[in-house]
Amino acid sequence: MRRLSAQHVSRIKIVLFILLVLPSIVAATNILRGEVAEPADYITHITGEWTLRLLLLTLFIRPFVNISSWHWLIKLRRMIGLYVFYYAVLHFCAYLLLDLQLDFSTVLEDIIKRKYITLGFIALLLLLPLAITSNDALIKKLGSRRWGRLHQAIYFIVPLGITHYWLQIKGDEYAEPLTYSIITFLLLLMRYPPLAQKLRQR
């Protein structure tokens, strides 16, 4: 399992493509069937959660590869990263279309005055260059070192996303953001150079 042929990786990518797009299809189907009482809240929540989940999955791959030596998993990371951007854009569009009905003056006001909107918008802007450069042509043009440095922006994006979630919590709904925060801390800890070195040695 540590080494897979290009053909096997391509098949896995097809399955992964289907699995990653499926939550958005299910969400859209539930809304069209009238099974959702508050479509705006529902789609905003679903797309926001999947953005965070996939962000954490991209962070998880490298430490897992260090432990398992399943290096072929690295080849899936770019696709997962593009789906992070896909769900982040859907999340923003749900807010823009369903909550604000394209009232752009209100959007600008929210970005300036509401902290969780500000942080979410910054995270989306940081994701944009990562999505744009996630193709072989631009990787080659930038060079692997510069491309890698650019994509280290994920270390800023994930905390922004987590904080964005925390700031919009209502009541005592702390379980999910707390879980994401703990997972984020552990994944970042596993990237701490001395610990990462020990994991590679194992």
Coordinates of C-alpha atoms in Angstrom, one line a residue:
M1 CA 0.0 0.0 0.0
R2 CA 3.0 2.3 0.4
R3 CA 3.6 2.5 -3.3
L4 CA 0.8 2.7 -5.9
S5 CA 1.0 2.9 -9.6
A6 CA -0.2 6.1 -11.4
Q7 CA -3.2 4.1 -12.7
H8 CA -4.2 3.2 -9.1
V9 CA -3.8 6.8 -7.9
S10 CA -6.0 8.0 -10.9
R11 CA -8.7 5.6 -9.8
I12 CA -8.5 6.8 -6.3
K13 CA -8.8 10.4 -7.5
I14 CA -12.0 9.6 -9.3
V15 CA -13.5 8.1 -6.2
L16 CA -12.3 11.0 -4.1
F17 CA -13.8 13.5 -6.6
I18 CA -17.2 11.9 -6.2
L19 CA -16.9 11.7 -2.4
L20 CA -15.9 15.3 -2.0
V21 CA -18.6 16.7 -4.2
L22 CA -21.3 14.5 -2.7
P23 CA -22.1 16.7 0.4
S24 CA -22.9 19.7 -1.7
I25 CA -25.2 17.5 -3.9
V26 CA -27.0 16.1 -0.9
A27 CA -27.4 19.5 0.6
A28 CA -28.9 20.9 -2.6
T29 CA -31.2 17.9 -2.9
N30 CA -32.5 18.3 0.6
I31 CA -33.3 22.0 -0.1
L32 CA -35.0 21.3 -3.4
R33 CA -37.2 18.6 -1.7
G34 CA -38.3 21.1 0.9
E35 CA -36.8 19.1 3.7
V36 CA -35.0 22.1 5.2
A37 CA -36.8 24.6 7.3
E38 CA -34.1 27.3 7.1
P39 CA -32.3 26.9 3.7
A40 CA -30.0 29.8 4.2
D41 CA -28.7 28.7 7.7
Y42 CA -28.6 25.1 6.5
I43 CA -26.4 25.6 3.4
T44 CA -24.2 28.2 5.2
H45 CA -23.6 25.7 8.0
I46 CA -23.0 22.7 5.8
T47 CA -20.6 24.5 3.4
G48 CA -18.7 26.1 6.3
E49 CA -18.3 22.7 8.1
W50 CA -17.0 21.0 5.0
T51 CA -14.5 23.8 4.4
L52 CA -13.1 23.3 7.8
R53 CA -13.1 19.5 7.6
L54 CA -11.2 19.5 4.3
L55 CA -8.8 22.1 5.6
L56 CA -8.0 19.8 8.5
L57 CA -7.7 16.9 6.1
T58 CA -5.1 18.7 4.1
L59 CA -3.1 19.3 7.3
F60 CA -3.5 15.7 8.3
I61 CA -1.9 14.2 5.2
R62 CA 1.7 15.2 5.7
P63 CA 1.9 13.9 9.4
F64 CA 0.2 10.7 8.3
V65 CA 2.6 10.2 5.5
N66 CA 5.5 10.7 7.9
I67 CA 4.1 7.9 10.1
S68 CA 2.9 5.5 7.4
S69 CA 5.2 6.3 4.4
W70 CA 2.2 6.2 2.1
H71 CA 3.7 8.9 -0.1
W72 CA 1.0 8.5 -2.7
L73 CA -1.4 10.4 -0.4
I74 CA 0.5 13.6 -1.2
K75 CA -0.8 13.3 -4.8
L76 CA -4.4 13.7 -3.4
R77 CA -3.7 16.9 -1.4
R78 CA -4.1 19.3 -4.3
M79 CA -7.5 18.0 -5.2
I80 CA -8.6 18.2 -1.5
G81 CA -7.3 21.7 -1.4
L82 CA -9.4 22.7 -4.4
Y83 CA -12.4 21.4 -2.7
V84 CA -11.6 23.5 0.3
F85 CA -11.9 26.5 -2.0
Y86 CA -15.0 25.1 -3.6
Y87 CA -16.9 24.8 -0.3
A88 CA -15.5 28.2 0.9
V89 CA -16.9 29.9 -2.2
L90 CA -20.2 28.1 -1.7
H91 CA -20.2 29.3 1.9
F92 CA -19.6 32.9 0.9
C93 CA -22.2 32.7 -1.9
A94 CA -24.8 31.3 0.5
Y95 CA -24.2 34.3 2.7
L96 CA -24.2 36.7 -0.2
L97 CA -27.3 35.3 -2.0
L98 CA -29.5 33.8 0.6
D99 CA -28.8 36.0 3.6
L100 CA -28.2 39.4 1.9
Q101 CA -29.9 39.0 -1.5
L102 CA -26.9 40.5 -3.2
D103 CA -27.0 43.7 -1.2
F104 CA -23.4 44.6 -1.7
S105 CA -23.5 47.7 0.5
T106 CA -24.4 45.4 3.4
V107 CA -21.6 43.0 2.5
L108 CA -19.0 45.7 2.7
E109 CA -20.5 46.9 6.0
D110 CA -20.5 43.4 7.4
I111 CA -16.9 42.8 6.4
I112 CA -15.8 46.0 8.1
K113 CA -18.0 45.8 11.3
R114 CA -18.6 42.1 12.0
K115 CA -15.4 40.4 13.1
Y116 CA -16.4 36.9 12.1
I117 CA -17.3 38.1 8.6
T118 CA -14.0 39.9 8.4
L119 CA -12.0 36.9 9.4
G120 CA -13.9 34.6 7.1
F121 CA -13.4 37.0 4.2
I122 CA -9.7 37.2 4.8
A123 CA -9.5 33.4 4.9
L124 CA -11.3 33.3 1.5
L125 CA -8.9 35.8 0.0
L126 CA -5.9 33.8 1.2
L127 CA -7.4 30.6 -0.3
L128 CA -7.7 32.3 -3.7
P129 CA -4.0 32.3 -4.7
L130 CA -3.7 28.7 -3.4
A131 CA -6.5 27.6 -5.6
I132 CA -5.2 29.5 -8.7
T133 CA -1.7 28.0 -8.3
S134 CA -2.8 24.4 -7.8
N135 CA -2.0 23.3 -11.3
D136 CA 1.2 21.8 -12.8
A137 CA 1.9 24.8 -15.1
L138 CA 2.0 27.4 -12.3
I139 CA 3.9 25.1 -10.0
K140 CA 6.5 24.7 -12.6
K141 CA 6.6 28.5 -13.3
L142 CA 6.8 29.4 -9.6
G143 CA 9.2 26.7 -8.7
S144 CA 8.5 24.1 -6.0
R145 CA 10.2 26.1 -3.2
R146 CA 8.2 29.4 -3.9
W147 CA 5.1 27.4 -4.5
G148 CA 5.6 25.6 -1.1
R149 CA 6.1 28.9 0.7
L150 CA 3.0 30.3 -0.9
H151 CA 0.9 27.3 0.3
Q152 CA 2.1 27.7 3.8
A153 CA -0.7 30.3 4.0
I154 CA -2.8 27.3 5.2
Y155 CA -1.2 27.8 8.6
F156 CA -2.9 31.2 8.8
I157 CA -6.1 30.1 7.0
V158 CA -7.0 27.3 9.4
P159 CA -6.8 29.4 12.6
L160 CA -8.8 32.1 10.8
G161 CA -11.5 29.6 9.9
I162 CA -11.6 28.2 13.5
T163 CA -11.9 31.7 14.9
H164 CA -14.6 32.6 12.3
Y165 CA -16.6 29.6 13.6
W166 CA -16.1 30.5 17.3
L167 CA -17.2 34.1 16.9
Q168 CA -20.6 33.1 15.5
I169 CA -21.6 30.6 18.1
K170 CA -25.0 31.0 19.7
G171 CA -25.8 29.7 23.1
D172 CA -23.8 26.7 24.3
E173 CA -23.0 25.2 20.9
Y174 CA -19.3 24.7 21.8
A175 CA -18.8 21.0 21.0
E176 CA -18.1 21.3 17.3
P177 CA -15.7 24.3 17.3
L178 CA -13.9 22.9 20.3
T179 CA -13.4 19.6 18.5
Y180 CA -12.1 21.4 15.4
S181 CA -9.8 23.5 17.6
I182 CA -8.3 20.4 19.4
I183 CA -7.8 18.6 16.1
T184 CA -6.1 21.7 14.7
F185 CA -3.8 22.0 17.7
L186 CA -2.8 18.3 17.4
L187 CA -2.1 18.5 13.7
L188 CA 0.0 21.6 14.0
L189 CA 1.9 20.0 16.9
M190 CA 2.7 17.1 14.7
R191 CA 4.3 19.5 12.3
Y192 CA 6.6 20.9 15.0
P193 CA 10.1 20.0 13.6
P194 CA 11.4 17.9 16.5
L195 CA 8.2 15.9 16.7
A196 CA 7.9 15.6 12.9
Q197 CA 11.5 14.2 12.8
K198 CA 10.6 11.6 15.4
L199 CA 7.5 10.6 13.4
R200 CA 9.6 10.2 10.3
Q201 CA 12.1 8.0 12.1
R202 CA 9.4 5.7 13.2

